[in-house]
């Protein structure tokens, strides 16, 4: 018996204790070399006054073992309780959310009996950075941040996953026809990295068309890699298409720590009755075993589970076959244990190889590049003005761009919700109370020039002198000569 | 014969001329009281050197008739050509994208023969405002803007549409469990306005679960109202589920102008062969007739089209029934014309009432409210720093928050991609070169105080004096005492 790998285990709320007990019993019977450390998280901890649902000593366990098998959690309503999953993901940098969505027909009824898709979702950034501001009476803003390290890590992880697990194709989905800079970066990084994996076919789809195709022809996808929000949506679509979200596992992988959990909730309505299906958590534990490099045990558990399903033995959430039977949680676990060492006959037996980890991956997930030559050339100043017209604002701003302090700017355009309303503009364009005013640096001869931070401070000072309610700024820079800012609609 | 309503018509590219000719012929035969003004848009105009694909005199026609029946357009690849559709939507304020997605089984094969869903998508704002900035070597940003007028207009339009067209339920979809301020506003406006329509049932779903349910059980939805990006995705999902995107119409509605077009493209591969299906454009024209208050003609055309389909007569993109036949574009139009005045026998006959327009809607779509009491209390300053640690940055910023100029701030926290990294913070949190530094106004006694614009200028001046590369600001305000800014993850 090899040394046991310490793992942190949380039984969770609702059906959590039952399905975790069943899962751990199967792992033990399969001779998984694990040493569980049990922590308390979730409802009890929340209601005990800890708004993040996890105590300091539990953090210590996670950081020590670096592997977390997590039962479902009930987050109490109201009272400012924060999602434990999101907290752990963000704090520990779990950048990859990996969601295999597999059909198990005929054991599970589905319109898509042959689907076998893995969604690899970026897990930390995008609109989920949680940076929101109310800017005016009428306008609220959320920042979508897409970063090069975020893209490189998730894309490389997707390719490494595909290489280790056998999929032959990766589809990248973005909306880079609209978001040319942010989603454009994700797509570009995908194109950069794919050349390192010539054995894997690749394609890119716009997310709207991609989601529609996934919804109607999931069989055509192997691995899909995509930013956070899109991944959130399509992983739910894919899970639903398999016919049972109750069977779906997930892994949240970071460079230091990884978390494994079923995607279903704590189902308090059936808690304590011994009828819950442990399969989602069990398959998550299988992903964990691969992660901690016990892939042989992982395959043994997974194949026994497939054989159980094939034999018509299911929990009450599924329909048994004609010669099958509905079992309770523990009896289902017994059935899986009884089949350890057996292979499925209709389903294709699974094989695993030990997961690539950050330590053993030949390519680093991210290496910071040399910085570009950055040159500031202007600034977007956003102004809150409820009863102004674009022409009126432009008149004031044109003067303030160079006096009283000689800031050295010229007003280039004003947009409202991204649409150019000055110069030119159409009467039909509806204007909110939120104006983006673009100032470009000019020299005495009116030619473009580089801008210093001090110039921007002077410009803002000029706006203050006129009593203008500016609410935010965005500096405009070129990086190695390429403008780092989009044009206005109609510009 | 009543006075004819002038409409602007563009035949478009590819199959556009054929399907527009067929459509106009059917409308004429149905005695639609329209006077088409034909404009040139699209490929020819683009390649003639106009990057927006529409000439000044064509704008004049649109603004005069206020109704646009548009054929599909080919946007040339490369060369900075802008999407004509997006330009018209934004410039003319077409805030509502209305997409009926209806199954026509057995004429069209689909897994969802009874679906009849209308997606009402906000069309102007959200991430599609196109405001993107590269902020550091590693970080790109896109602004998601959600506005009260944008929400009120689209939500009210959805309810008016439902009331006029008979649907009994509206589902609102957002991601307000994550984006509590932006998507929270959309959801809140939905809740405010629904009380004015007690005859219509309502529900709200989180977009990931909602999209998954739509993909598997589209029959359970009537009308779905949702922000721009989500609407983009789910309207494609819904169209695909019907079995043929070739039949799907769309309306883009503004307070001044409305545009009607099929959702399919210009299909240059089959252009000029006389085989294209005019149905998507014809059904768009039906929506146009309702809009210009010729609902009786609209119903006559729609019912004749349904009867044609029922009789097994289809174009080559669909499979004819056993006793049916494949027709060319013109023969299909003839078949529809021959059935004008007839009702379908299996499909439910449609009935229309004249559309509510902005002019006749009893409720205005948006009335600006009294401004809130706005009080500035701090500022988020974003800093580009590649080789810094949070603690190092915090040390410098803590001093600069009050000297050399007495700006009157205290550094409250630093986040990286939204995760708090100071004070406290975990070693596992991956940090990019993009730091959000939150400064709150404090008085001499260290108590919170109101902040003036001049204070922010002084703070930035202090950062300049230290050579810090700040890249953007977001002012922090309370509106009627409610903080207009989200807390950091872990704060």
PDB file of N, CA, C and O in Angstrom, chain A residues 63 82 91 125 132-135 137-138 140-141 146 148 175 182 208 232 366 368 372 374 380 384 386 417 428-429 453 469 472-474 484 491, chain B residues 63 82 91 125 132-135 137-138 140-141 146 148 175 182 208 232 366 368 372 374 380 384 386 417 428-429 453 469 472-474 484 491:
ATOM      1  N   UNK A  63      -5.324  24.289   2.777  1.00  0.00           N
ATOM      2  CA  UNK A  63      -4.026  24.746   2.283  1.00  0.00           C
ATOM      3  C   UNK A  63      -2.946  23.701   2.526  1.00  0.00           C
ATOM      4  O   UNK A  63      -1.937  23.679   1.819  1.00  0.00           O
ATOM      5  N   UNK A  82     -22.035  34.629   2.013  1.00  0.00           N
ATOM      6  CA  UNK A  82     -21.383  34.547   0.702  1.00  0.00           C
ATOM      7  C   UNK A  82     -21.225  33.106   0.260  1.00  0.00           C
ATOM      8  O   UNK A  82     -20.993  32.228   1.081  1.00  0.00           O
ATOM      9  N   UNK A  91     -10.267  32.713  -3.733  1.00  0.00           N
ATOM     10  CA  UNK A  91      -9.177  32.910  -2.793  1.00  0.00           C
ATOM     11  C   UNK A  91      -8.024  31.966  -3.094  1.00  0.00           C
ATOM     12  O   UNK A  91      -6.860  32.352  -2.982  1.00  0.00           O
ATOM     13  N   UNK A 125     -12.212  35.080 -13.559  1.00  0.00           N
ATOM     14  CA  UNK A 125     -12.268  36.469 -13.988  1.00  0.00           C
ATOM     15  C   UNK A 125     -13.529  36.744 -14.789  1.00  0.00           C
ATOM     16  O   UNK A 125     -14.616  36.395 -14.347  1.00  0.00           O
ATOM     17  N   UNK A 132     -18.464  46.193  -9.473  1.00  0.00           N
ATOM     18  CA  UNK A 132     -19.640  46.896  -9.962  1.00  0.00           C
ATOM     19  C   UNK A 132     -19.738  48.275  -9.315  1.00  0.00           C
ATOM     20  O   UNK A 132     -19.438  48.444  -8.137  1.00  0.00           O
ATOM     21  N   UNK A 133     -20.172  49.242 -10.131  1.00  0.00           N
ATOM     22  CA  UNK A 133     -20.366  50.610  -9.640  1.00  0.00           C
ATOM     23  C   UNK A 133     -21.650  51.192 -10.199  1.00  0.00           C
ATOM     24  O   UNK A 133     -21.916  51.055 -11.396  1.00  0.00           O
ATOM     25  N   UNK A 134     -22.418  51.835  -9.347  1.00  0.00           N
ATOM     26  CA  UNK A 134     -23.480  52.688  -9.846  1.00  0.00           C
ATOM     27  C   UNK A 134     -22.841  54.031 -10.136  1.00  0.00           C
ATOM     28  O   UNK A 134     -22.218  54.638  -9.265  1.00  0.00           O
ATOM     29  N   UNK A 135     -23.008  54.508 -11.370  1.00  0.00           N
ATOM     30  CA  UNK A 135     -22.232  55.670 -11.783  1.00  0.00           C
ATOM     31  C   UNK A 135     -23.056  56.945 -11.872  1.00  0.00           C
ATOM     32  O   UNK A 135     -22.525  58.034 -11.703  1.00  0.00           O
ATOM     33  N   UNK A 137     -27.533  58.415 -11.857  1.00  0.00           N
ATOM     34  CA  UNK A 137     -28.884  57.998 -11.489  1.00  0.00           C
ATOM     35  C   UNK A 137     -29.343  56.844 -12.359  1.00  0.00           C
ATOM     36  O   UNK A 137     -30.056  55.955 -11.901  1.00  0.00           O
ATOM     37  N   UNK A 138     -28.923  56.859 -13.614  1.00  0.00           N
ATOM     38  CA  UNK A 138     -29.484  55.895 -14.559  1.00  0.00           C
ATOM     39  C   UNK A 138     -28.582  54.712 -14.892  1.00  0.00           C
ATOM     40  O   UNK A 138     -29.081  53.714 -15.404  1.00  0.00           O
ATOM     41  N   UNK A 140     -25.588  51.756 -14.333  1.00  0.00           N
ATOM     42  CA  UNK A 140     -24.820  50.835 -13.501  1.00  0.00           C
ATOM     43  C   UNK A 140     -23.803  50.116 -14.392  1.00  0.00           C
ATOM     44  O   UNK A 140     -24.097  49.808 -15.544  1.00  0.00           O
ATOM     45  N   UNK A 141     -22.669  49.824 -13.813  1.00  0.00           N
ATOM     46  CA  UNK A 141     -21.576  49.255 -14.601  1.00  0.00           C
ATOM     47  C   UNK A 141     -20.978  48.043 -13.905  1.00  0.00           C
ATOM     48  O   UNK A 141     -20.823  48.024 -12.691  1.00  0.00           O
ATOM     49  N   UNK A 146     -10.614  40.409 -18.736  1.00  0.00           N
ATOM     50  CA  UNK A 146     -10.026  39.204 -19.321  1.00  0.00           C
ATOM     51  C   UNK A 146      -8.521  39.437 -19.341  1.00  0.00           C
ATOM     52  O   UNK A 146      -8.060  40.465 -19.837  1.00  0.00           O
ATOM     53  N   UNK A 148      -4.368  38.029 -19.777  1.00  0.00           N
ATOM     54  CA  UNK A 148      -3.515  37.067 -20.482  1.00  0.00           C
ATOM     55  C   UNK A 148      -3.181  35.853 -19.621  1.00  0.00           C
ATOM     56  O   UNK A 148      -3.330  34.717 -20.079  1.00  0.00           O
ATOM     57  N   UNK A 175     -17.162  35.605 -27.881  1.00  0.00           N
ATOM     58  CA  UNK A 175     -17.979  36.551 -28.641  1.00  0.00           C
ATOM     59  C   UNK A 175     -17.044  37.642 -29.158  1.00  0.00           C
ATOM     60  O   UNK A 175     -17.242  38.835 -28.919  1.00  0.00           O
ATOM     61  N   UNK A 182     -11.355  42.021 -25.397  1.00  0.00           N
ATOM     62  CA  UNK A 182     -11.373  41.064 -24.291  1.00  0.00           C
ATOM     63  C   UNK A 182     -11.525  39.634 -24.814  1.00  0.00           C
ATOM     64  O   UNK A 182     -10.634  38.796 -24.636  1.00  0.00           O
ATOM     65  N   UNK A 208     -22.970  32.491 -29.320  1.00  0.00           N
ATOM     66  CA  UNK A 208     -24.417  32.330 -29.536  1.00  0.00           C
ATOM     67  C   UNK A 208     -24.689  31.133 -30.452  1.00  0.00           C
ATOM     68  O   UNK A 208     -25.523  30.268 -30.144  1.00  0.00           O
ATOM     69  N   UNK A 232     -20.355  29.170 -17.632  1.00  0.00           N
ATOM     70  CA  UNK A 232     -21.421  28.987 -16.651  1.00  0.00           C
ATOM     71  C   UNK A 232     -22.696  28.546 -17.370  1.00  0.00           C
ATOM     72  O   UNK A 232     -23.370  27.582 -16.974  1.00  0.00           O
ATOM     73  N   UNK A 366       1.743  29.544 -17.215  1.00  0.00           N
ATOM     74  CA  UNK A 366       1.849  30.952 -17.571  1.00  0.00           C
ATOM     75  C   UNK A 366       3.238  31.467 -17.230  1.00  0.00           C
ATOM     76  O   UNK A 366       3.734  31.240 -16.141  1.00  0.00           O
ATOM     77  N   UNK A 368       5.176  35.183 -17.465  1.00  0.00           N
ATOM     78  CA  UNK A 368       4.967  36.589 -17.792  1.00  0.00           C
ATOM     79  C   UNK A 368       5.931  37.019 -18.903  1.00  0.00           C
ATOM     80  O   UNK A 368       7.126  36.745 -18.840  1.00  0.00           O
ATOM     81  N   UNK A 372       5.225  45.332 -22.898  1.00  0.00           N
ATOM     82  CA  UNK A 372       5.193  46.082 -24.149  1.00  0.00           C
ATOM     83  C   UNK A 372       5.649  47.520 -23.883  1.00  0.00           C
ATOM     84  O   UNK A 372       5.710  47.971 -22.744  1.00  0.00           O
ATOM     85  N   UNK A 374       4.610  50.875 -23.592  1.00  0.00           N
ATOM     86  CA  UNK A 374       3.305  51.515 -23.369  1.00  0.00           C
ATOM     87  C   UNK A 374       3.441  53.024 -23.504  1.00  0.00           C
ATOM     88  O   UNK A 374       4.368  53.614 -22.962  1.00  0.00           O
ATOM     89  N   UNK A 380     -10.311  58.739 -21.585  1.00  0.00           N
ATOM     90  CA  UNK A 380     -11.767  58.826 -21.602  1.00  0.00           C
ATOM     91  C   UNK A 380     -12.214  59.302 -20.221  1.00  0.00           C
ATOM     92  O   UNK A 380     -11.902  58.662 -19.212  1.00  0.00           O
ATOM     93  N   UNK A 384     -21.314  62.592 -15.464  1.00  0.00           N
ATOM     94  CA  UNK A 384     -22.717  62.450 -15.084  1.00  0.00           C
ATOM     95  C   UNK A 384     -23.408  63.790 -15.327  1.00  0.00           C
ATOM     96  O   UNK A 384     -23.070  64.780 -14.687  1.00  0.00           O
ATOM     97  N   UNK A 386     -27.463  65.076 -16.294  1.00  0.00           N
ATOM     98  CA  UNK A 386     -28.819  64.595 -16.581  1.00  0.00           C
ATOM     99  C   UNK A 386     -29.516  65.402 -17.660  1.00  0.00           C
ATOM    100  O   UNK A 386     -30.250  64.857 -18.466  1.00  0.00           O
ATOM    101  N   UNK A 417     -23.676  55.500 -24.078  1.00  0.00           N
ATOM    102  CA  UNK A 417     -23.784  54.037 -24.193  1.00  0.00           C
ATOM    103  C   UNK A 417     -23.017  53.526 -25.412  1.00  0.00           C
ATOM    104  O   UNK A 417     -23.476  52.620 -26.110  1.00  0.00           O
ATOM    105  N   UNK A 428     -32.262  60.634 -33.149  1.00  0.00           N
ATOM    106  CA  UNK A 428     -32.964  59.444 -32.662  1.00  0.00           C
ATOM    107  C   UNK A 428     -32.183  58.699 -31.573  1.00  0.00           C
ATOM    108  O   UNK A 428     -32.720  57.797 -30.932  1.00  0.00           O
ATOM    109  N   UNK A 429     -30.882  59.001 -31.394  1.00  0.00           N
ATOM    110  CA  UNK A 429     -30.094  58.271 -30.400  1.00  0.00           C
ATOM    111  C   UNK A 429     -30.548  58.661 -29.002  1.00  0.00           C
ATOM    112  O   UNK A 429     -30.489  59.824 -28.623  1.00  0.00           O
ATOM    113  N   UNK A 453       0.824  61.414 -16.894  1.00  0.00           N
ATOM    114  CA  UNK A 453      -0.214  61.369 -15.849  1.00  0.00           C
ATOM    115  C   UNK A 453      -0.550  62.775 -15.358  1.00  0.00           C
ATOM    116  O   UNK A 453      -1.702  63.090 -15.062  1.00  0.00           O
ATOM    117  N   UNK A 469     -19.405  67.123 -13.160  1.00  0.00           N
ATOM    118  CA  UNK A 469     -19.426  65.925 -12.318  1.00  0.00           C
ATOM    119  C   UNK A 469     -18.833  64.750 -13.089  1.00  0.00           C
ATOM    120  O   UNK A 469     -19.558  63.917 -13.626  1.00  0.00           O
ATOM    121  N   UNK A 472     -15.565  58.920 -13.669  1.00  0.00           N
ATOM    122  CA  UNK A 472     -14.544  57.900 -13.842  1.00  0.00           C
ATOM    123  C   UNK A 472     -13.644  58.284 -15.007  1.00  0.00           C
ATOM    124  O   UNK A 472     -14.017  59.124 -15.845  1.00  0.00           O
ATOM    125  N   UNK A 473     -12.494  57.649 -15.065  1.00  0.00           N
ATOM    126  CA  UNK A 473     -11.572  57.842 -16.185  1.00  0.00           C
ATOM    127  C   UNK A 473     -11.090  56.476 -16.671  1.00  0.00           C
ATOM    128  O   UNK A 473     -11.085  55.500 -15.922  1.00  0.00           O
ATOM    129  N   UNK A 474     -10.714  56.450 -17.922  1.00  0.00           N
ATOM    130  CA  UNK A 474     -10.027  55.284 -18.504  1.00  0.00           C
ATOM    131  C   UNK A 474      -8.900  55.851 -19.356  1.00  0.00           C
ATOM    132  O   UNK A 474      -9.156  56.556 -20.333  1.00  0.00           O
ATOM    133  N   UNK A 484      -4.763  50.605 -27.542  1.00  0.00           N
ATOM    134  CA  UNK A 484      -5.403  49.758 -26.548  1.00  0.00           C
ATOM    135  C   UNK A 484      -6.782  50.274 -26.184  1.00  0.00           C
ATOM    136  O   UNK A 484      -7.151  50.296 -25.015  1.00  0.00           O
ATOM    137  N   UNK A 491     -17.755  56.159 -34.950  1.00  0.00           N
ATOM    138  CA  UNK A 491     -16.544  56.994 -35.034  1.00  0.00           C
ATOM    139  C   UNK A 491     -15.783  56.673 -36.311  1.00  0.00           C
ATOM    140  O   UNK A 491     -15.779  55.525 -36.731  1.00  0.00           O
TER     141      UNK A 491
ATOM    142  N   UNK B  63     -35.171  57.582 -41.877  1.00  0.00           N
ATOM    143  CA  UNK B  63     -35.646  58.534 -40.875  1.00  0.00           C
ATOM    144  C   UNK B  63     -36.998  59.114 -41.284  1.00  0.00           C
ATOM    145  O   UNK B  63     -37.760  59.572 -40.426  1.00  0.00           O
ATOM    146  N   UNK B  82     -18.100  47.853 -40.952  1.00  0.00           N
ATOM    147  CA  UNK B  82     -18.872  47.686 -39.723  1.00  0.00           C
ATOM    148  C   UNK B  82     -20.219  47.061 -40.026  1.00  0.00           C
ATOM    149  O   UNK B  82     -20.813  47.320 -41.063  1.00  0.00           O
ATOM    150  N   UNK B  91     -27.620  53.581 -33.801  1.00  0.00           N
ATOM    151  CA  UNK B  91     -27.795  54.978 -34.168  1.00  0.00           C
ATOM    152  C   UNK B  91     -29.253  55.394 -34.056  1.00  0.00           C
ATOM    153  O   UNK B  91     -29.556  56.512 -33.626  1.00  0.00           O
ATOM    154  N   UNK B 125     -27.475  48.053 -25.125  1.00  0.00           N
ATOM    155  CA  UNK B 125     -26.464  48.298 -24.108  1.00  0.00           C
ATOM    156  C   UNK B 125     -25.776  46.997 -23.679  1.00  0.00           C
ATOM    157  O   UNK B 125     -25.350  46.227 -24.509  1.00  0.00           O
ATOM    158  N   UNK B 132     -14.136  49.199 -24.808  1.00  0.00           N
ATOM    159  CA  UNK B 132     -13.071  48.286 -24.388  1.00  0.00           C
ATOM    160  C   UNK B 132     -11.749  49.031 -24.276  1.00  0.00           C
ATOM    161  O   UNK B 132     -11.459  49.909 -25.083  1.00  0.00           O
ATOM    162  N   UNK B 133     -10.970  48.644 -23.273  1.00  0.00           N
ATOM    163  CA  UNK B 133      -9.654  49.242 -23.062  1.00  0.00           C
ATOM    164  C   UNK B 133      -8.661  48.161 -22.675  1.00  0.00           C
ATOM    165  O   UNK B 133      -8.965  47.319 -21.817  1.00  0.00           O
ATOM    166  N   UNK B 134      -7.503  48.212 -23.293  1.00  0.00           N
ATOM    167  CA  UNK B 134      -6.380  47.441 -22.757  1.00  0.00           C
ATOM    168  C   UNK B 134      -5.753  48.291 -21.680  1.00  0.00           C
ATOM    169  O   UNK B 134      -5.360  49.447 -21.926  1.00  0.00           O
ATOM    170  N   UNK B 135      -5.637  47.750 -20.481  1.00  0.00           N
ATOM    171  CA  UNK B 135      -5.254  48.576 -19.344  1.00  0.00           C
ATOM    172  C   UNK B 135      -3.828  48.347 -18.884  1.00  0.00           C
ATOM    173  O   UNK B 135      -3.206  49.246 -18.327  1.00  0.00           O
ATOM    174  N   UNK B 137      -0.225  45.366 -19.433  1.00  0.00           N
ATOM    175  CA  UNK B 137       0.282  44.324 -20.325  1.00  0.00           C
ATOM    176  C   UNK B 137      -0.621  43.107 -20.306  1.00  0.00           C
ATOM    177  O   UNK B 137      -0.794  42.445 -21.325  1.00  0.00           O
ATOM    178  N   UNK B 138      -1.193  42.834 -19.141  1.00  0.00           N
ATOM    179  CA  UNK B 138      -1.910  41.563 -18.997  1.00  0.00           C
ATOM    180  C   UNK B 138      -3.428  41.674 -19.039  1.00  0.00           C
ATOM    181  O   UNK B 138      -4.103  40.669 -19.241  1.00  0.00           O
ATOM    182  N   UNK B 140      -7.232  43.224 -20.107  1.00  0.00           N
ATOM    183  CA  UNK B 140      -8.141  43.898 -21.028  1.00  0.00           C
ATOM    184  C   UNK B 140      -9.505  44.002 -20.354  1.00  0.00           C
ATOM    185  O   UNK B 140      -9.918  43.100 -19.635  1.00  0.00           O
ATOM    186  N   UNK B 141     -10.206  45.093 -20.649  1.00  0.00           N
ATOM    187  CA  UNK B 141     -11.469  45.352 -19.978  1.00  0.00           C
ATOM    188  C   UNK B 141     -12.558  45.720 -20.980  1.00  0.00           C
ATOM    189  O   UNK B 141     -12.316  46.428 -21.946  1.00  0.00           O
ATOM    190  N   UNK B 146     -25.586  48.719 -17.791  1.00  0.00           N
ATOM    191  CA  UNK B 146     -27.031  48.449 -17.736  1.00  0.00           C
ATOM    192  C   UNK B 146     -27.673  49.725 -17.175  1.00  0.00           C
ATOM    193  O   UNK B 146     -27.240  50.226 -16.137  1.00  0.00           O
ATOM    194  N   UNK B 148     -31.170  52.257 -16.325  1.00  0.00           N
ATOM    195  CA  UNK B 148     -32.597  52.232 -15.973  1.00  0.00           C
ATOM    196  C   UNK B 148     -33.475  52.480 -17.199  1.00  0.00           C
ATOM    197  O   UNK B 148     -34.429  51.718 -17.417  1.00  0.00           O
ATOM    198  N   UNK B 175     -28.402  37.262 -14.457  1.00  0.00           N
ATOM    199  CA  UNK B 175     -27.421  36.600 -13.587  1.00  0.00           C
ATOM    200  C   UNK B 175     -27.228  37.493 -12.360  1.00  0.00           C
ATOM    201  O   UNK B 175     -26.102  37.887 -12.023  1.00  0.00           O
ATOM    202  N   UNK B 182     -25.803  45.455 -11.714  1.00  0.00           N
ATOM    203  CA  UNK B 182     -26.236  45.627 -13.110  1.00  0.00           C
ATOM    204  C   UNK B 182     -27.428  44.718 -13.423  1.00  0.00           C
ATOM    205  O   UNK B 182     -28.530  45.196 -13.697  1.00  0.00           O
ATOM    206  N   UNK B 208     -28.111  30.825 -16.456  1.00  0.00           N
ATOM    207  CA  UNK B 208     -27.508  29.521 -16.765  1.00  0.00           C
ATOM    208  C   UNK B 208     -28.557  28.409 -16.672  1.00  0.00           C
ATOM    209  O   UNK B 208     -28.697  27.583 -17.579  1.00  0.00           O
ATOM    210  N   UNK B 232     -28.831  37.435 -26.972  1.00  0.00           N
ATOM    211  CA  UNK B 232     -28.113  37.007 -28.172  1.00  0.00           C
ATOM    212  C   UNK B 232     -27.968  35.489 -28.167  1.00  0.00           C
ATOM    213  O   UNK B 232     -28.256  34.802 -29.161  1.00  0.00           O
ATOM    214  N   UNK B 366     -40.471  55.202 -20.864  1.00  0.00           N
ATOM    215  CA  UNK B 366     -39.504  55.632 -19.841  1.00  0.00           C
ATOM    216  C   UNK B 366     -39.752  57.080 -19.467  1.00  0.00           C
ATOM    217  O   UNK B 366     -39.919  57.936 -20.336  1.00  0.00           O
ATOM    218  N   UNK B 368     -37.936  59.878 -16.920  1.00  0.00           N
ATOM    219  CA  UNK B 368     -36.804  60.082 -16.014  1.00  0.00           C
ATOM    220  C   UNK B 368     -37.303  60.449 -14.621  1.00  0.00           C
ATOM    221  O   UNK B 368     -38.147  61.332 -14.465  1.00  0.00           O
ATOM    222  N   UNK B 372     -31.507  61.020  -7.462  1.00  0.00           N
ATOM    223  CA  UNK B 372     -31.245  60.653  -6.071  1.00  0.00           C
ATOM    224  C   UNK B 372     -30.291  61.673  -5.450  1.00  0.00           C
ATOM    225  O   UNK B 372     -29.628  62.441  -6.155  1.00  0.00           O
ATOM    226  N   UNK B 374     -26.970  62.236  -4.368  1.00  0.00           N
ATOM    227  CA  UNK B 374     -25.700  61.543  -4.622  1.00  0.00           C
ATOM    228  C   UNK B 374     -24.614  62.128  -3.730  1.00  0.00           C
ATOM    229  O   UNK B 374     -24.484  63.344  -3.621  1.00  0.00           O
ATOM    230  N   UNK B 380     -12.083  54.327  -6.398  1.00  0.00           N
ATOM    231  CA  UNK B 380     -11.219  53.199  -6.751  1.00  0.00           C
ATOM    232  C   UNK B 380     -10.214  53.693  -7.780  1.00  0.00           C
ATOM    233  O   UNK B 380     -10.603  54.206  -8.836  1.00  0.00           O
ATOM    234  N   UNK B 384      -1.315  50.044 -12.655  1.00  0.00           N
ATOM    235  CA  UNK B 384      -0.554  49.067 -13.441  1.00  0.00           C
ATOM    236  C   UNK B 384       0.811  48.887 -12.776  1.00  0.00           C
ATOM    237  O   UNK B 384       1.600  49.829 -12.726  1.00  0.00           O
ATOM    238  N   UNK B 386       3.745  45.697 -12.499  1.00  0.00           N
ATOM    239  CA  UNK B 386       4.015  44.311 -12.885  1.00  0.00           C
ATOM    240  C   UNK B 386       4.728  43.522 -11.799  1.00  0.00           C
ATOM    241  O   UNK B 386       4.480  42.337 -11.628  1.00  0.00           O
ATOM    242  N   UNK B 417      -8.081  41.343  -9.704  1.00  0.00           N
ATOM    243  CA  UNK B 417      -9.201  40.651 -10.366  1.00  0.00           C
ATOM    244  C   UNK B 417     -10.379  40.473  -9.399  1.00  0.00           C
ATOM    245  O   UNK B 417     -11.056  39.455  -9.396  1.00  0.00           O
ATOM    246  N   UNK B 428      -1.987  31.981  -2.122  1.00  0.00           N
ATOM    247  CA  UNK B 428      -2.414  31.229  -3.302  1.00  0.00           C
ATOM    248  C   UNK B 428      -3.097  32.111  -4.352  1.00  0.00           C
ATOM    249  O   UNK B 428      -3.333  31.670  -5.470  1.00  0.00           O
ATOM    250  N   UNK B 429      -3.499  33.338  -3.987  1.00  0.00           N
ATOM    251  CA  UNK B 429      -4.208  34.181  -4.939  1.00  0.00           C
ATOM    252  C   UNK B 429      -3.244  34.649  -6.022  1.00  0.00           C
ATOM    253  O   UNK B 429      -2.260  35.320  -5.734  1.00  0.00           O
ATOM    254  N   UNK B 453     -14.684  66.405  -5.825  1.00  0.00           N
ATOM    255  CA  UNK B 453     -13.869  66.079  -6.994  1.00  0.00           C
ATOM    256  C   UNK B 453     -12.438  66.567  -6.817  1.00  0.00           C
ATOM    257  O   UNK B 453     -11.478  65.920  -7.243  1.00  0.00           O
ATOM    258  N   UNK B 469       1.880  54.364 -11.819  1.00  0.00           N
ATOM    259  CA  UNK B 469       1.190  54.322 -13.111  1.00  0.00           C
ATOM    260  C   UNK B 469      -0.283  53.972 -12.880  1.00  0.00           C
ATOM    261  O   UNK B 469      -0.706  52.835 -13.037  1.00  0.00           O
ATOM    262  N   UNK B 472      -6.840  54.110 -14.347  1.00  0.00           N
ATOM    263  CA  UNK B 472      -8.263  54.465 -14.411  1.00  0.00           C
ATOM    264  C   UNK B 472      -8.768  54.736 -12.999  1.00  0.00           C
ATOM    265  O   UNK B 472      -8.136  54.344 -12.010  1.00  0.00           O
ATOM    266  N   UNK B 473      -9.916  55.407 -12.941  1.00  0.00           N
ATOM    267  CA  UNK B 473     -10.578  55.648 -11.660  1.00  0.00           C
ATOM    268  C   UNK B 473     -12.048  55.281 -11.783  1.00  0.00           C
ATOM    269  O   UNK B 473     -12.619  55.286 -12.877  1.00  0.00           O
ATOM    270  N   UNK B 474     -12.641  54.949 -10.667  1.00  0.00           N
ATOM    271  CA  UNK B 474     -14.099  54.772 -10.556  1.00  0.00           C
ATOM    272  C   UNK B 474     -14.503  55.460  -9.251  1.00  0.00           C
ATOM    273  O   UNK B 474     -14.081  55.027  -8.172  1.00  0.00           O
ATOM    274  N   UNK B 484     -23.220  52.798  -3.885  1.00  0.00           N
ATOM    275  CA  UNK B 484     -23.265  52.456  -5.303  1.00  0.00           C
ATOM    276  C   UNK B 484     -22.003  51.741  -5.728  1.00  0.00           C
ATOM    277  O   UNK B 484     -21.463  52.022  -6.800  1.00  0.00           O
ATOM    278  N   UNK B 491     -13.868  40.943   1.269  1.00  0.00           N
ATOM    279  CA  UNK B 491     -13.899  42.152   2.102  1.00  0.00           C
ATOM    280  C   UNK B 491     -14.956  42.023   3.191  1.00  0.00           C
ATOM    281  O   UNK B 491     -16.000  41.440   2.965  1.00  0.00           O
TER     282      UNK B 491
END
